[in-house]
PDB file of C-alpha atoms in Angstrom:
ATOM      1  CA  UNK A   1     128.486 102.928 111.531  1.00 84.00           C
ATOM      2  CA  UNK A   2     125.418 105.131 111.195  1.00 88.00           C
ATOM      3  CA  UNK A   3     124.574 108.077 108.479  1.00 90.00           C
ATOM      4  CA  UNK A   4     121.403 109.978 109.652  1.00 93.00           C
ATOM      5  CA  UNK A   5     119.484 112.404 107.531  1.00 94.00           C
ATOM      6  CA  UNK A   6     116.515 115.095 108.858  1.00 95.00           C
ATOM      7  CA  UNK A   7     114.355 117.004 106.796  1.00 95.00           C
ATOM      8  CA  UNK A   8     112.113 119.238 109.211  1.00 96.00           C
ATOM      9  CA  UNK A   9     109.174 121.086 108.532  1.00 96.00           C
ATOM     10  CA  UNK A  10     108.230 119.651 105.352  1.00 96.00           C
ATOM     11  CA  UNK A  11     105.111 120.342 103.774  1.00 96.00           C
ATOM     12  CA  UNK A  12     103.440 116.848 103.816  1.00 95.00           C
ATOM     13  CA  UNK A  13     100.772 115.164 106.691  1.00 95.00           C
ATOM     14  CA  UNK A  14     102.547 112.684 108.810  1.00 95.00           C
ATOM     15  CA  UNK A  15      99.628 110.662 108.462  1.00 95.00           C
ATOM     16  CA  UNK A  16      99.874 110.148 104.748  1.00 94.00           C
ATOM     17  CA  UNK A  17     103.854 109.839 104.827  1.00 95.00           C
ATOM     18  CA  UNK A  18     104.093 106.795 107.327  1.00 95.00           C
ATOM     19  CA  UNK A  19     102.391 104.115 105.397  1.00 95.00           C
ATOM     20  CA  UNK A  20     105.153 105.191 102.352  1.00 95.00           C
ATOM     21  CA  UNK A  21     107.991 105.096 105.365  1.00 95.00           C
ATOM     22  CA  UNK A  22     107.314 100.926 105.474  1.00 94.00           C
ATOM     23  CA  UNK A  23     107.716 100.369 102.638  1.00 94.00           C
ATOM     24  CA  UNK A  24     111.280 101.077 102.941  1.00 94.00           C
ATOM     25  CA  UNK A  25     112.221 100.211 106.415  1.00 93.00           C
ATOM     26  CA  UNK A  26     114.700  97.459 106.417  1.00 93.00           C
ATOM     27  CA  UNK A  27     115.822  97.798 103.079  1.00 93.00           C
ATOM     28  CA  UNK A  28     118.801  98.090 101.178  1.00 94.00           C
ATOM     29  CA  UNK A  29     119.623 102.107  99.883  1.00 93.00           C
ATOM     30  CA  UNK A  30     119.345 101.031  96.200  1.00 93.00           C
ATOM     31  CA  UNK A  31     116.220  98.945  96.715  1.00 94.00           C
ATOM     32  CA  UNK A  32     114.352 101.783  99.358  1.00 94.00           C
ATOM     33  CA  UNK A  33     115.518 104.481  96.220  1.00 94.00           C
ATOM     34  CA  UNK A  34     113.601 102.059  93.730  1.00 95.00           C
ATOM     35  CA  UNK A  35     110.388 101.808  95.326  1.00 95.00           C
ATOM     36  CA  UNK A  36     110.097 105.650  96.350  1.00 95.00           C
ATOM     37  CA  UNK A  37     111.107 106.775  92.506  1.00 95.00           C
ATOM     38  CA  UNK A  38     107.921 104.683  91.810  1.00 95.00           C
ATOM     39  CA  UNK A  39     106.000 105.636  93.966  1.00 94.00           C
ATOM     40  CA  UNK A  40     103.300 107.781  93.479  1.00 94.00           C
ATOM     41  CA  UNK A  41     102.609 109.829  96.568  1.00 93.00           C
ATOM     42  CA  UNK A  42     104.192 113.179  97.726  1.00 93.00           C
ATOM     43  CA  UNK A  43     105.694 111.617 100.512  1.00 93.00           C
ATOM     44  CA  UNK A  44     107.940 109.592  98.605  1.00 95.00           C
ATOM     45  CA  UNK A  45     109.542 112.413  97.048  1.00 95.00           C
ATOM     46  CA  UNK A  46     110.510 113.867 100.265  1.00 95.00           C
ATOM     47  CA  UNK A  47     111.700 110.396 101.325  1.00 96.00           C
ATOM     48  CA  UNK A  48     113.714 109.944  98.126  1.00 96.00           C
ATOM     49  CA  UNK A  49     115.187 112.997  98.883  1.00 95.00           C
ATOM     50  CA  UNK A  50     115.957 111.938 102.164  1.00 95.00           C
ATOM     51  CA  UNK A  51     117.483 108.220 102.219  1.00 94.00           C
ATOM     52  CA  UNK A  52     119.747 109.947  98.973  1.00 94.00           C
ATOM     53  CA  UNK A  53     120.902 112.607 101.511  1.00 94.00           C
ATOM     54  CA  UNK A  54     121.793 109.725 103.985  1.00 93.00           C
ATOM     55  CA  UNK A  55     123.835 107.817 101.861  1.00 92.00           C
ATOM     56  CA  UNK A  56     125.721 110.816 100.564  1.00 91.00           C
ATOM     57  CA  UNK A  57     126.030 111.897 104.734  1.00 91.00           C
ATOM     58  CA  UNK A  58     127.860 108.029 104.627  1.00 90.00           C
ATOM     59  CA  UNK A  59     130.159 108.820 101.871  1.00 88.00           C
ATOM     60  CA  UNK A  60     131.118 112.244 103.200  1.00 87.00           C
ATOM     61  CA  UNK A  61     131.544 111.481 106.609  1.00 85.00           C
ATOM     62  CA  UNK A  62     132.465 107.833 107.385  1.00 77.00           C
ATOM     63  CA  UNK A  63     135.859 107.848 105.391  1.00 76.00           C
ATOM     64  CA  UNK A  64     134.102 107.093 101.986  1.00 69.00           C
ATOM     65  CA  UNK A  65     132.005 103.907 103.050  1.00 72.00           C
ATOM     66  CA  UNK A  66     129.833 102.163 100.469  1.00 79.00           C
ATOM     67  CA  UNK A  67     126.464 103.334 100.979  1.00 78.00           C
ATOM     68  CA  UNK A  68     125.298 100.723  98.408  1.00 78.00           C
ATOM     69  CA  UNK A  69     125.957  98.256 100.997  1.00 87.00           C
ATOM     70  CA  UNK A  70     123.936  99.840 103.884  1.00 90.00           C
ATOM     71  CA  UNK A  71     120.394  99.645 105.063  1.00 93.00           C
ATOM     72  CA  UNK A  72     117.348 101.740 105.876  1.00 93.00           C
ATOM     73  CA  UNK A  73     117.652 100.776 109.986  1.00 94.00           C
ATOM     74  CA  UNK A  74     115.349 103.649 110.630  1.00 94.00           C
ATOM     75  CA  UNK A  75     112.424 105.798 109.313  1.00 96.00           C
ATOM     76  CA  UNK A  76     110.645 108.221 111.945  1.00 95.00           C
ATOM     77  CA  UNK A  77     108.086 110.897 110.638  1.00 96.00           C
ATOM     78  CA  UNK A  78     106.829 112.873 113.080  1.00 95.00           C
ATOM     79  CA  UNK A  79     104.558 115.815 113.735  1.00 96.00           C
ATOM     80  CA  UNK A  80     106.000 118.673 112.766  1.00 96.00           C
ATOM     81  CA  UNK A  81     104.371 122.616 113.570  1.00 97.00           C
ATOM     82  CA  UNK A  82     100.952 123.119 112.138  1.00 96.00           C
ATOM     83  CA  UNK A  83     100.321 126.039 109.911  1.00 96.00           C
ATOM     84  CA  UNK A  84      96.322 127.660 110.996  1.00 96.00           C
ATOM     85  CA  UNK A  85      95.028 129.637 108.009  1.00 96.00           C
ATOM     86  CA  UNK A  86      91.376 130.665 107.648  1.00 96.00           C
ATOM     87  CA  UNK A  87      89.285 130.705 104.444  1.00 95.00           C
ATOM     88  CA  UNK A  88      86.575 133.110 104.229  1.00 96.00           C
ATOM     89  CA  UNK A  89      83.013 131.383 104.106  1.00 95.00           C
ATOM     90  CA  UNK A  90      79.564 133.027 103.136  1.00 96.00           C
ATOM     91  CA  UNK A  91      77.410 135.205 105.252  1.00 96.00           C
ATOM     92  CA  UNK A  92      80.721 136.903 106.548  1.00 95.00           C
ATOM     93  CA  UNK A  93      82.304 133.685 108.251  1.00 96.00           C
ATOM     94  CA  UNK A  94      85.001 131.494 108.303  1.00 96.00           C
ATOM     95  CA  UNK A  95      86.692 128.378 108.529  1.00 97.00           C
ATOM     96  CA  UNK A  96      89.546 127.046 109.639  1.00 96.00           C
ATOM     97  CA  UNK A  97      92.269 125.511 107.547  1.00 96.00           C
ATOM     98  CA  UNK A  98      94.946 122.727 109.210  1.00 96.00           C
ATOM     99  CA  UNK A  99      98.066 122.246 107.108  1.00 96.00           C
ATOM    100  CA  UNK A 100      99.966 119.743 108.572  1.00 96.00           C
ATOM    101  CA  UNK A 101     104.000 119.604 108.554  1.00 96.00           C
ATOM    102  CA  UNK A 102     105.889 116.447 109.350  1.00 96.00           C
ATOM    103  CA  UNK A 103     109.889 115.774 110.463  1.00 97.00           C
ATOM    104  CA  UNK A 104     110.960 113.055 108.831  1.00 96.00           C
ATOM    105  CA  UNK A 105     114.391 111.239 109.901  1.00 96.00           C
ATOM    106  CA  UNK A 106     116.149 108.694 108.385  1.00 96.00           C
ATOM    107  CA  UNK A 107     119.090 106.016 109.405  1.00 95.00           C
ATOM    108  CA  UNK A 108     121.217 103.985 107.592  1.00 92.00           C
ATOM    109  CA  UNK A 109     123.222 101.657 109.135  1.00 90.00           C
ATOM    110  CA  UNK A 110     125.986  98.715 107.857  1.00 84.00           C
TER     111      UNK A 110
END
């Protein structure tokens, strides 16, 4: 049995998310939700936010299973739509601004 969990367009690079998403892959839910509450990046959070959204997808939908007892089979962040925004520069120019979105999916599996 599977629970999967998307959170789209979030407001995070993908490149900066990833290394957080190994940390977790493989675990156990209670141990992957201990290591992102500690973890100081912005990523975590949204990963937190995620796996906890799984495991509540496993309870809902599976008939009540124990998400305690499942693991983190799968953590994909991807590239999501980039946001182009220009800041004004002197002598009347300007540069370009990137800010990066990522879609971040998660599975948890028995």
């Amino acid at each position: 049995m599977e629970a999967i969990a998307r959170a789209k367009y979030q407001r995070v690079s993908p490149r900066k998310t990833r290394p957080v998403a190994d940390l977790i892959r493989g675990k156990k839910v209670e141990e992957a939700l201990a290591i992102l509450k500690f973890t100081p990046n912005k990523g975590a959070k949204i990963l937190y936010k995620a796996v906890k959204s799984a495991a509540s997808n496993a309870e809902e939908n599976h008939n009540h299973a124990d998400a305690s007892r499942m693991v983190v089979k799968e953590v994909r962040v991807d590239q999501g739509p980039v946001w182009k925004r220009f800041l004004p520069r002197a002598y009347g120019r300007a540069t370009g601004l990137r800010k990066p979105t990522s879609n971040i999916t998660v599975v948890l599996s028995d």
